[in-house]
Amino acid sequence: MCLMPLLYWWLRDWKTFLIVTTVTQLPYLIFSWKIIESPEWLWVNKKPKKCIRQLRHIARVNNASLEKDTENKILSESHTTGNEEALGPLELFSSRRLAINTFLQLCLWVSVTVSYIVSLLSSGEKSDGNPFLEFTWQALIEVPAHFSAAWLVEQLGRRYTSAASSGFTCILWMILGLRELDVFSWLNQGYIGTIIGIVNRFSITIAYYTINLLNMELYPTRLRQSGMSLGNIVSGGAAAVAPYILYVVCKLSS
């Protein structure tokens, strides 16, 4: 993210930029077959021998060994269709508490994702500075933001960190709105826009870190994957809508 704007600044051609950034993904495509399959998925899908093979590989990498009793248990464990319970997204609304948690988290997903995408697309737009450098500074601030988020969630807790970062982000967006309305002349200074943009990205990154952590920890183990999947689907939908929100706002303000 930090190198991307500098690379485009140097190339100055979107076609060349697209080719260069795509080529960097080739090593992953070539060596992706080396990534192991999930042992849990293999076991659930009645492939115990492949499951044991992957567990042995994991143990070998970690200088450990897979116990024989564990292998025997995996091989002897029966999987009957009658005992399997299919859990879908609707299970996330099966009780009042789960439904409330799911609804609140989905609202957070939408709010944080829209904030992040709009911040990403508008970086450097309102600061009167170099847009390439503005994008770089905002991308660079995400590194300490993740470390700060990890520290805050341990010291303050997930809930307070999420509430504080989301509230602070809201305040910063309001300040940017006042800047556009020319309510205070000092807000129109170029460096003020740069500082607000960087601090806003810092706060949004903390909120993003926290919602991912909350999504994993608030759901029961058997619903964790469904919760993460639904959250990411809603997040993707919000990311698709965010550019249009920015476009409409720009049209209305022009």
PDB file of C-alpha atoms in Angstrom:
ATOM      1  CA  MET A   1       0.000   0.000   0.000  1.00  0.00           C
ATOM      2  CA  CYS A   2       2.836   2.414   0.815  1.00  0.00           C
ATOM      3  CA  LEU A   3       4.822   1.621  -2.330  1.00  0.00           C
ATOM      4  CA  MET A   4       1.834   1.579  -4.679  1.00  0.00           C
ATOM      5  CA  PRO A   5       1.338   5.377  -5.004  1.00  0.00           C
ATOM      6  CA  LEU A   6       5.088   5.939  -5.331  1.00  0.00           C
ATOM      7  CA  LEU A   7       5.228   3.327  -8.075  1.00  0.00           C
ATOM      8  CA  TYR A   8       2.362   4.968  -9.946  1.00  0.00           C
ATOM      9  CA  TRP A   9       3.949   8.383  -9.444  1.00  0.00           C
ATOM     10  CA  TRP A  10       7.053   7.041 -11.160  1.00  0.00           C
ATOM     11  CA  LEU A  11       5.310   5.128 -13.981  1.00  0.00           C
ATOM     12  CA  ARG A  12       2.585   7.707 -14.740  1.00  0.00           C
ATOM     13  CA  ASP A  13       0.676   5.199 -16.899  1.00  0.00           C
ATOM     14  CA  TRP A  14      -2.176   3.074 -15.579  1.00  0.00           C
ATOM     15  CA  LYS A  15      -1.632   0.260 -18.103  1.00  0.00           C
ATOM     16  CA  THR A  16       2.012  -0.195 -17.145  1.00  0.00           C
ATOM     17  CA  PHE A  17       1.076   0.121 -13.481  1.00  0.00           C
ATOM     18  CA  LEU A  18      -1.567  -2.596 -13.850  1.00  0.00           C
ATOM     19  CA  ILE A  19       0.900  -4.951 -15.545  1.00  0.00           C
ATOM     20  CA  VAL A  20       3.635  -4.376 -12.947  1.00  0.00           C
ATOM     21  CA  THR A  21       1.336  -4.879  -9.968  1.00  0.00           C
ATOM     22  CA  THR A  22      -0.188  -7.999 -11.532  1.00  0.00           C
ATOM     23  CA  VAL A  23       3.224  -9.571 -12.190  1.00  0.00           C
ATOM     24  CA  THR A  24       4.013  -9.369  -8.468  1.00  0.00           C
ATOM     25  CA  GLN A  25       1.235 -11.913  -7.857  1.00  0.00           C
ATOM     26  CA  LEU A  26       2.804 -14.554 -10.112  1.00  0.00           C
ATOM     27  CA  PRO A  27       5.013 -16.078  -7.364  1.00  0.00           C
ATOM     28  CA  TYR A  28       1.896 -16.736  -5.289  1.00  0.00           C
ATOM     29  CA  LEU A  29       0.090 -18.310  -8.250  1.00  0.00           C
ATOM     30  CA  ILE A  30       3.099 -20.500  -9.024  1.00  0.00           C
ATOM     31  CA  PHE A  31       3.685 -21.692  -5.468  1.00  0.00           C
ATOM     32  CA  SER A  32       0.061 -21.688  -4.262  1.00  0.00           C
ATOM     33  CA  TRP A  33      -0.053 -25.474  -4.617  1.00  0.00           C
ATOM     34  CA  LYS A  34       2.438 -25.656  -1.736  1.00  0.00           C
ATOM     35  CA  ILE A  35      -0.177 -24.309   0.676  1.00  0.00           C
ATOM     36  CA  ILE A  36      -1.608 -27.180   2.689  1.00  0.00           C
ATOM     37  CA  GLU A  37      -5.304 -27.951   3.010  1.00  0.00           C
ATOM     38  CA  SER A  38      -7.044 -27.470   6.352  1.00  0.00           C
ATOM     39  CA  PRO A  39      -6.866 -30.718   8.396  1.00  0.00           C
ATOM     40  CA  GLU A  40     -10.219 -29.871   9.963  1.00  0.00           C
ATOM     41  CA  TRP A  41     -11.850 -29.546   6.547  1.00  0.00           C
ATOM     42  CA  LEU A  42     -10.343 -32.862   5.431  1.00  0.00           C
ATOM     43  CA  TRP A  43     -11.589 -34.592   8.574  1.00  0.00           C
ATOM     44  CA  VAL A  44     -15.113 -33.154   8.305  1.00  0.00           C
ATOM     45  CA  ASN A  45     -15.275 -34.200   4.641  1.00  0.00           C
ATOM     46  CA  LYS A  46     -14.353 -37.802   5.469  1.00  0.00           C
ATOM     47  CA  LYS A  47     -10.743 -37.737   4.292  1.00  0.00           C
ATOM     48  CA  PRO A  48      -8.965 -38.982   7.430  1.00  0.00           C
ATOM     49  CA  LYS A  49      -5.812 -40.248   5.688  1.00  0.00           C
ATOM     50  CA  LYS A  50      -5.175 -36.902   4.004  1.00  0.00           C
ATOM     51  CA  CYS A  51      -5.955 -35.210   7.312  1.00  0.00           C
ATOM     52  CA  ILE A  52      -3.279 -37.281   9.075  1.00  0.00           C
ATOM     53  CA  ARG A  53      -0.803 -36.536   6.290  1.00  0.00           C
ATOM     54  CA  GLN A  54      -1.280 -32.801   6.722  1.00  0.00           C
ATOM     55  CA  LEU A  55      -1.063 -33.044  10.513  1.00  0.00           C
ATOM     56  CA  ARG A  56       2.210 -34.951  10.208  1.00  0.00           C
ATOM     57  CA  HIS A  57       3.560 -32.219   7.954  1.00  0.00           C
ATOM     58  CA  ILE A  58       2.511 -29.518  10.443  1.00  0.00           C
ATOM     59  CA  ALA A  59       4.101 -31.460  13.313  1.00  0.00           C
ATOM     60  CA  ARG A  60       7.330 -31.931  11.356  1.00  0.00           C
ATOM     61  CA  VAL A  61       7.601 -28.204  10.601  1.00  0.00           C
ATOM     62  CA  ASN A  62       7.132 -27.473  14.316  1.00  0.00           C
ATOM     63  CA  ASN A  63       9.733 -30.081  15.362  1.00  0.00           C
ATOM     64  CA  ALA A  64       7.069 -32.256  16.936  1.00  0.00           C
ATOM     65  CA  SER A  65       5.438 -35.580  16.205  1.00  0.00           C
ATOM     66  CA  LEU A  66       1.849 -36.674  15.773  1.00  0.00           C
ATOM     67  CA  GLU A  67       0.886 -39.149  18.473  1.00  0.00           C
ATOM     68  CA  LYS A  68      -0.252 -42.580  17.361  1.00  0.00           C
ATOM     69  CA  ASP A  69      -3.351 -42.350  19.547  1.00  0.00           C
ATOM     70  CA  THR A  70      -4.389 -39.191  17.698  1.00  0.00           C
ATOM     71  CA  GLU A  71      -3.976 -40.932  14.339  1.00  0.00           C
ATOM     72  CA  ASN A  72      -6.024 -43.920  15.486  1.00  0.00           C
ATOM     73  CA  LYS A  73      -8.754 -41.655  16.827  1.00  0.00           C
ATOM     74  CA  ILE A  74      -8.970 -39.776  13.515  1.00  0.00           C
ATOM     75  CA  LEU A  75      -9.124 -43.020  11.532  1.00  0.00           C
ATOM     76  CA  SER A  76     -11.665 -44.687  13.808  1.00  0.00           C
ATOM     77  CA  GLU A  77     -13.941 -41.674  14.242  1.00  0.00           C
ATOM     78  CA  SER A  78     -17.140 -42.323  12.327  1.00  0.00           C
ATOM     79  CA  HIS A  79     -18.930 -39.655  10.310  1.00  0.00           C
ATOM     80  CA  THR A  80     -22.599 -40.397   9.846  1.00  0.00           C
ATOM     81  CA  THR A  81     -24.869 -38.100   7.955  1.00  0.00           C
ATOM     82  CA  GLY A  82     -27.491 -38.330  10.648  1.00  0.00           C
ATOM     83  CA  ASN A  83     -25.171 -36.896  13.287  1.00  0.00           C
ATOM     84  CA  GLU A  84     -24.043 -33.967  11.175  1.00  0.00           C
ATOM     85  CA  GLU A  85     -25.764 -30.675  11.718  1.00  0.00           C
ATOM     86  CA  ALA A  86     -25.828 -28.135   8.911  1.00  0.00           C
ATOM     87  CA  LEU A  87     -25.311 -24.628  10.237  1.00  0.00           C
ATOM     88  CA  GLY A  88     -26.082 -21.715   7.957  1.00  0.00           C
ATOM     89  CA  PRO A  89     -26.275 -17.934   8.256  1.00  0.00           C
ATOM     90  CA  LEU A  90     -29.799 -18.118   9.701  1.00  0.00           C
ATOM     91  CA  GLU A  91     -28.342 -19.758  12.815  1.00  0.00           C
ATOM     92  CA  LEU A  92     -26.776 -16.380  13.595  1.00  0.00           C
ATOM     93  CA  PHE A  93     -30.306 -15.114  14.298  1.00  0.00           C
ATOM     94  CA  SER A  94     -31.536 -18.210  16.150  1.00  0.00           C
ATOM     95  CA  SER A  95     -31.707 -16.468  19.537  1.00  0.00           C
ATOM     96  CA  ARG A  96     -32.323 -12.927  20.726  1.00  0.00           C
ATOM     97  CA  ARG A  97     -28.760 -12.409  21.962  1.00  0.00           C
ATOM     98  CA  LEU A  98     -27.188 -13.828  18.801  1.00  0.00           C
ATOM     99  CA  ALA A  99     -29.490 -11.737  16.608  1.00  0.00           C
ATOM    100  CA  ILE A 100     -28.593  -8.522  18.465  1.00  0.00           C
ATOM    101  CA  ASN A 101     -24.860  -9.302  18.305  1.00  0.00           C
ATOM    102  CA  THR A 102     -25.089 -10.126  14.605  1.00  0.00           C
ATOM    103  CA  PHE A 103     -27.086  -6.994  13.764  1.00  0.00           C
ATOM    104  CA  LEU A 104     -24.720  -4.697  15.674  1.00  0.00           C
ATOM    105  CA  GLN A 105     -21.652  -6.281  14.128  1.00  0.00           C
ATOM    106  CA  LEU A 106     -23.087  -5.995  10.625  1.00  0.00           C
ATOM    107  CA  CYS A 107     -23.748  -2.301  11.266  1.00  0.00           C
ATOM    108  CA  LEU A 108     -20.131  -1.946  12.390  1.00  0.00           C
ATOM    109  CA  TRP A 109     -18.909  -3.798   9.297  1.00  0.00           C
ATOM    110  CA  VAL A 110     -20.824  -1.411   7.016  1.00  0.00           C
ATOM    111  CA  SER A 111     -19.750   1.710   8.913  1.00  0.00           C
ATOM    112  CA  VAL A 112     -16.069   0.803   9.114  1.00  0.00           C
ATOM    113  CA  THR A 113     -15.847  -0.458   5.532  1.00  0.00           C
ATOM    114  CA  VAL A 114     -17.532   2.606   4.028  1.00  0.00           C
ATOM    115  CA  SER A 115     -15.266   4.861   6.113  1.00  0.00           C
ATOM    116  CA  TYR A 116     -12.156   2.991   5.023  1.00  0.00           C
ATOM    117  CA  ILE A 117     -12.999   2.902   1.307  1.00  0.00           C
ATOM    118  CA  VAL A 118     -14.043   6.562   1.211  1.00  0.00           C
ATOM    119  CA  SER A 119     -10.847   7.496   3.066  1.00  0.00           C
ATOM    120  CA  LEU A 120      -8.849   5.417   0.598  1.00  0.00           C
ATOM    121  CA  LEU A 121     -10.469   6.927  -2.486  1.00  0.00           C
ATOM    122  CA  SER A 122     -10.382  10.509  -1.259  1.00  0.00           C
ATOM    123  CA  SER A 123      -6.822  10.501   0.136  1.00  0.00           C
ATOM    124  CA  GLY A 124      -5.079  13.677  -0.950  1.00  0.00           C
ATOM    125  CA  GLU A 125      -8.237  15.043  -2.529  1.00  0.00           C
ATOM    126  CA  LYS A 126      -9.059  17.635   0.101  1.00  0.00           C
ATOM    127  CA  SER A 127      -5.611  18.410   1.503  1.00  0.00           C
ATOM    128  CA  ASP A 128      -4.244  20.492  -1.408  1.00  0.00           C
ATOM    129  CA  GLY A 129      -1.063  18.418  -1.207  1.00  0.00           C
ATOM    130  CA  ASN A 130       0.646  15.844  -3.395  1.00  0.00           C
ATOM    131  CA  PRO A 131      -1.956  13.043  -3.772  1.00  0.00           C
ATOM    132  CA  PHE A 132       0.737  10.370  -4.168  1.00  0.00           C
ATOM    133  CA  LEU A 133       2.474  11.358  -0.940  1.00  0.00           C
ATOM    134  CA  GLU A 134      -0.863  11.774   0.851  1.00  0.00           C
ATOM    135  CA  PHE A 135      -1.790   8.206  -0.075  1.00  0.00           C
ATOM    136  CA  THR A 136       1.624   7.010   1.101  1.00  0.00           C
ATOM    137  CA  TRP A 137       1.391   8.707   4.505  1.00  0.00           C
ATOM    138  CA  GLN A 138      -2.102   7.370   5.086  1.00  0.00           C
ATOM    139  CA  ALA A 139      -1.058   3.852   4.104  1.00  0.00           C
ATOM    140  CA  LEU A 140       2.051   4.063   6.290  1.00  0.00           C
ATOM    141  CA  ILE A 141       0.050   5.075   9.364  1.00  0.00           C
ATOM    142  CA  GLU A 142      -1.793   1.745   9.216  1.00  0.00           C
ATOM    143  CA  VAL A 143       1.351  -0.038  10.469  1.00  0.00           C
ATOM    144  CA  PRO A 144       1.480   1.648  13.913  1.00  0.00           C
ATOM    145  CA  ALA A 145      -2.334   1.654  13.944  1.00  0.00           C
ATOM    146  CA  HIS A 146      -2.426  -2.159  13.986  1.00  0.00           C
ATOM    147  CA  PHE A 147       0.088  -2.319  16.839  1.00  0.00           C
ATOM    148  CA  SER A 148      -1.862   0.341  18.733  1.00  0.00           C
ATOM    149  CA  ALA A 149      -5.099  -1.567  18.164  1.00  0.00           C
ATOM    150  CA  ALA A 150      -3.553  -4.790  19.509  1.00  0.00           C
ATOM    151  CA  TRP A 151      -2.428  -2.932  22.632  1.00  0.00           C
ATOM    152  CA  LEU A 152      -5.716  -1.084  23.145  1.00  0.00           C
ATOM    153  CA  VAL A 153      -7.933  -4.173  22.886  1.00  0.00           C
ATOM    154  CA  GLU A 154      -5.879  -5.795  25.640  1.00  0.00           C
ATOM    155  CA  GLN A 155      -5.815  -2.734  27.892  1.00  0.00           C
ATOM    156  CA  LEU A 156      -9.290  -1.265  27.341  1.00  0.00           C
ATOM    157  CA  GLY A 157     -11.152  -4.274  25.992  1.00  0.00           C
ATOM    158  CA  ARG A 158     -12.748  -4.946  22.640  1.00  0.00           C
ATOM    159  CA  ARG A 159     -15.975  -3.069  23.251  1.00  0.00           C
ATOM    160  CA  TYR A 160     -14.483   0.204  24.502  1.00  0.00           C
ATOM    161  CA  THR A 161     -11.788   0.209  21.817  1.00  0.00           C
ATOM    162  CA  SER A 162     -14.384  -0.312  19.105  1.00  0.00           C
ATOM    163  CA  ALA A 163     -16.688   2.379  20.502  1.00  0.00           C
ATOM    164  CA  ALA A 164     -13.865   4.897  20.983  1.00  0.00           C
ATOM    165  CA  SER A 165     -12.316   4.404  17.537  1.00  0.00           C
ATOM    166  CA  SER A 166     -15.697   4.505  15.775  1.00  0.00           C
ATOM    167  CA  GLY A 167     -16.753   7.613  17.695  1.00  0.00           C
ATOM    168  CA  PHE A 168     -13.455   9.362  17.011  1.00  0.00           C
ATOM    169  CA  THR A 169     -13.744   8.519  13.309  1.00  0.00           C
ATOM    170  CA  CYS A 170     -17.238  10.028  13.278  1.00  0.00           C
ATOM    171  CA  ILE A 171     -15.912  13.250  14.834  1.00  0.00           C
ATOM    172  CA  LEU A 172     -13.148  13.489  12.232  1.00  0.00           C
ATOM    173  CA  TRP A 173     -15.633  13.039   9.378  1.00  0.00           C
ATOM    174  CA  MET A 174     -17.722  15.855  10.888  1.00  0.00           C
ATOM    175  CA  ILE A 175     -14.625  18.081  10.994  1.00  0.00           C
ATOM    176  CA  LEU A 176     -13.973  17.319   7.329  1.00  0.00           C
ATOM    177  CA  GLY A 177     -17.592  18.238   6.614  1.00  0.00           C
ATOM    178  CA  LEU A 178     -17.164  21.577   8.406  1.00  0.00           C
ATOM    179  CA  ARG A 179     -14.000  22.120   6.368  1.00  0.00           C
ATOM    180  CA  GLU A 180     -15.989  21.738   3.157  1.00  0.00           C
ATOM    181  CA  LEU A 181     -18.616  24.198   4.395  1.00  0.00           C
ATOM    182  CA  ASP A 182     -15.942  26.833   5.191  1.00  0.00           C
ATOM    183  CA  VAL A 183     -17.284  27.214   8.721  1.00  0.00           C
ATOM    184  CA  PHE A 184     -13.814  27.862  10.155  1.00  0.00           C
ATOM    185  CA  SER A 185     -11.170  29.438   7.943  1.00  0.00           C
ATOM    186  CA  TRP A 186      -8.250  27.761   9.729  1.00  0.00           C
ATOM    187  CA  LEU A 187      -9.615  24.343   8.721  1.00  0.00           C
ATOM    188  CA  ASN A 188      -8.931  25.202   5.081  1.00  0.00           C
ATOM    189  CA  GLN A 189      -5.176  25.092   5.584  1.00  0.00           C
ATOM    190  CA  GLY A 190      -3.569  22.349   3.460  1.00  0.00           C
ATOM    191  CA  TYR A 191      -1.619  20.789   6.318  1.00  0.00           C
ATOM    192  CA  ILE A 192      -4.801  20.558   8.407  1.00  0.00           C
ATOM    193  CA  GLY A 193      -6.404  18.364   5.747  1.00  0.00           C
ATOM    194  CA  THR A 194      -3.288  16.183   5.663  1.00  0.00           C
ATOM    195  CA  ILE A 195      -3.244  15.726   9.440  1.00  0.00           C
ATOM    196  CA  ILE A 196      -6.966  14.976   9.614  1.00  0.00           C
ATOM    197  CA  GLY A 197      -6.669  12.419   6.803  1.00  0.00           C
ATOM    198  CA  ILE A 198      -3.768  10.608   8.485  1.00  0.00           C
ATOM    199  CA  VAL A 199      -5.381  10.587  11.935  1.00  0.00           C
ATOM    200  CA  ASN A 200      -8.680   9.470  10.418  1.00  0.00           C
ATOM    201  CA  ARG A 201      -7.009   6.513   8.671  1.00  0.00           C
ATOM    202  CA  PHE A 202      -5.298   5.650  11.976  1.00  0.00           C
ATOM    203  CA  SER A 203      -8.646   5.576  13.785  1.00  0.00           C
ATOM    204  CA  ILE A 204     -10.409   3.642  11.011  1.00  0.00           C
ATOM    205  CA  THR A 205      -7.665   0.997  10.997  1.00  0.00           C
ATOM    206  CA  ILE A 206      -8.102   0.477  14.744  1.00  0.00           C
ATOM    207  CA  ALA A 207     -11.853   0.103  14.220  1.00  0.00           C
ATOM    208  CA  TYR A 208     -11.247  -2.410  11.406  1.00  0.00           C
ATOM    209  CA  TYR A 209      -8.880  -4.449  13.582  1.00  0.00           C
ATOM    210  CA  THR A 210     -11.377  -4.477  16.438  1.00  0.00           C
ATOM    211  CA  ILE A 211     -14.395  -5.548  14.380  1.00  0.00           C
ATOM    212  CA  ASN A 212     -12.424  -8.478  12.957  1.00  0.00           C
ATOM    213  CA  LEU A 213     -11.442  -9.518  16.472  1.00  0.00           C
ATOM    214  CA  LEU A 214     -14.973  -9.082  17.796  1.00  0.00           C
ATOM    215  CA  ASN A 215     -16.398 -11.101  14.930  1.00  0.00           C
ATOM    216  CA  MET A 216     -14.172 -14.050  15.810  1.00  0.00           C
ATOM    217  CA  GLU A 217     -14.653 -13.939  19.575  1.00  0.00           C
ATOM    218  CA  LEU A 218     -18.333 -13.130  20.125  1.00  0.00           C
ATOM    219  CA  TYR A 219     -19.761 -16.120  18.267  1.00  0.00           C
ATOM    220  CA  PRO A 220     -19.801 -19.711  19.548  1.00  0.00           C
ATOM    221  CA  THR A 221     -17.140 -21.912  17.958  1.00  0.00           C
ATOM    222  CA  ARG A 222     -19.588 -23.718  15.679  1.00  0.00           C
ATOM    223  CA  LEU A 223     -20.935 -20.406  14.333  1.00  0.00           C
ATOM    224  CA  ARG A 224     -17.634 -18.572  14.037  1.00  0.00           C
ATOM    225  CA  GLN A 225     -17.098 -19.359  10.366  1.00  0.00           C
ATOM    226  CA  SER A 226     -20.671 -18.394   9.474  1.00  0.00           C
ATOM    227  CA  GLY A 227     -20.303 -15.138  11.402  1.00  0.00           C
ATOM    228  CA  MET A 228     -17.025 -14.244   9.710  1.00  0.00           C
ATOM    229  CA  SER A 229     -18.427 -15.157   6.297  1.00  0.00           C
ATOM    230  CA  LEU A 230     -21.559 -13.047   6.720  1.00  0.00           C
ATOM    231  CA  GLY A 231     -19.518 -10.130   8.051  1.00  0.00           C
ATOM    232  CA  ASN A 232     -17.147 -10.249   5.090  1.00  0.00           C
ATOM    233  CA  ILE A 233     -20.024 -10.508   2.600  1.00  0.00           C
ATOM    234  CA  VAL A 234     -21.692  -7.436   4.086  1.00  0.00           C
ATOM    235  CA  SER A 235     -18.304  -5.704   4.193  1.00  0.00           C
ATOM    236  CA  GLY A 236     -17.797  -6.463   0.499  1.00  0.00           C
ATOM    237  CA  GLY A 237     -21.227  -5.054  -0.309  1.00  0.00           C
ATOM    238  CA  ALA A 238     -20.423  -1.891   1.620  1.00  0.00           C
ATOM    239  CA  ALA A 239     -17.101  -1.598  -0.217  1.00  0.00           C
ATOM    240  CA  ALA A 240     -18.956  -1.794  -3.535  1.00  0.00           C
ATOM    241  CA  VAL A 241     -21.400   0.937  -2.506  1.00  0.00           C
ATOM    242  CA  ALA A 242     -18.791   3.278  -0.962  1.00  0.00           C
ATOM    243  CA  PRO A 243     -17.477   4.737  -4.276  1.00  0.00           C
ATOM    244  CA  TYR A 244     -21.008   5.691  -5.284  1.00  0.00           C
ATOM    245  CA  ILE A 245     -21.538   7.386  -1.926  1.00  0.00           C
ATOM    246  CA  LEU A 246     -18.375   9.415  -2.515  1.00  0.00           C
ATOM    247  CA  TYR A 247     -19.501  10.219  -6.071  1.00  0.00           C
ATOM    248  CA  VAL A 248     -22.946  11.421  -4.957  1.00  0.00           C
ATOM    249  CA  VAL A 249     -21.469  13.562  -2.179  1.00  0.00           C
ATOM    250  CA  CYS A 250     -18.979  15.126  -4.606  1.00  0.00           C
ATOM    251  CA  LYS A 251     -21.767  15.854  -7.102  1.00  0.00           C
ATOM    252  CA  LEU A 252     -23.933  17.468  -4.438  1.00  0.00           C
ATOM    253  CA  SER A 253     -21.094  19.608  -3.090  1.00  0.00           C
ATOM    254  CA  SER A 254     -19.978  20.796  -6.545  1.00  0.00           C
TER     255      SER A 254
END
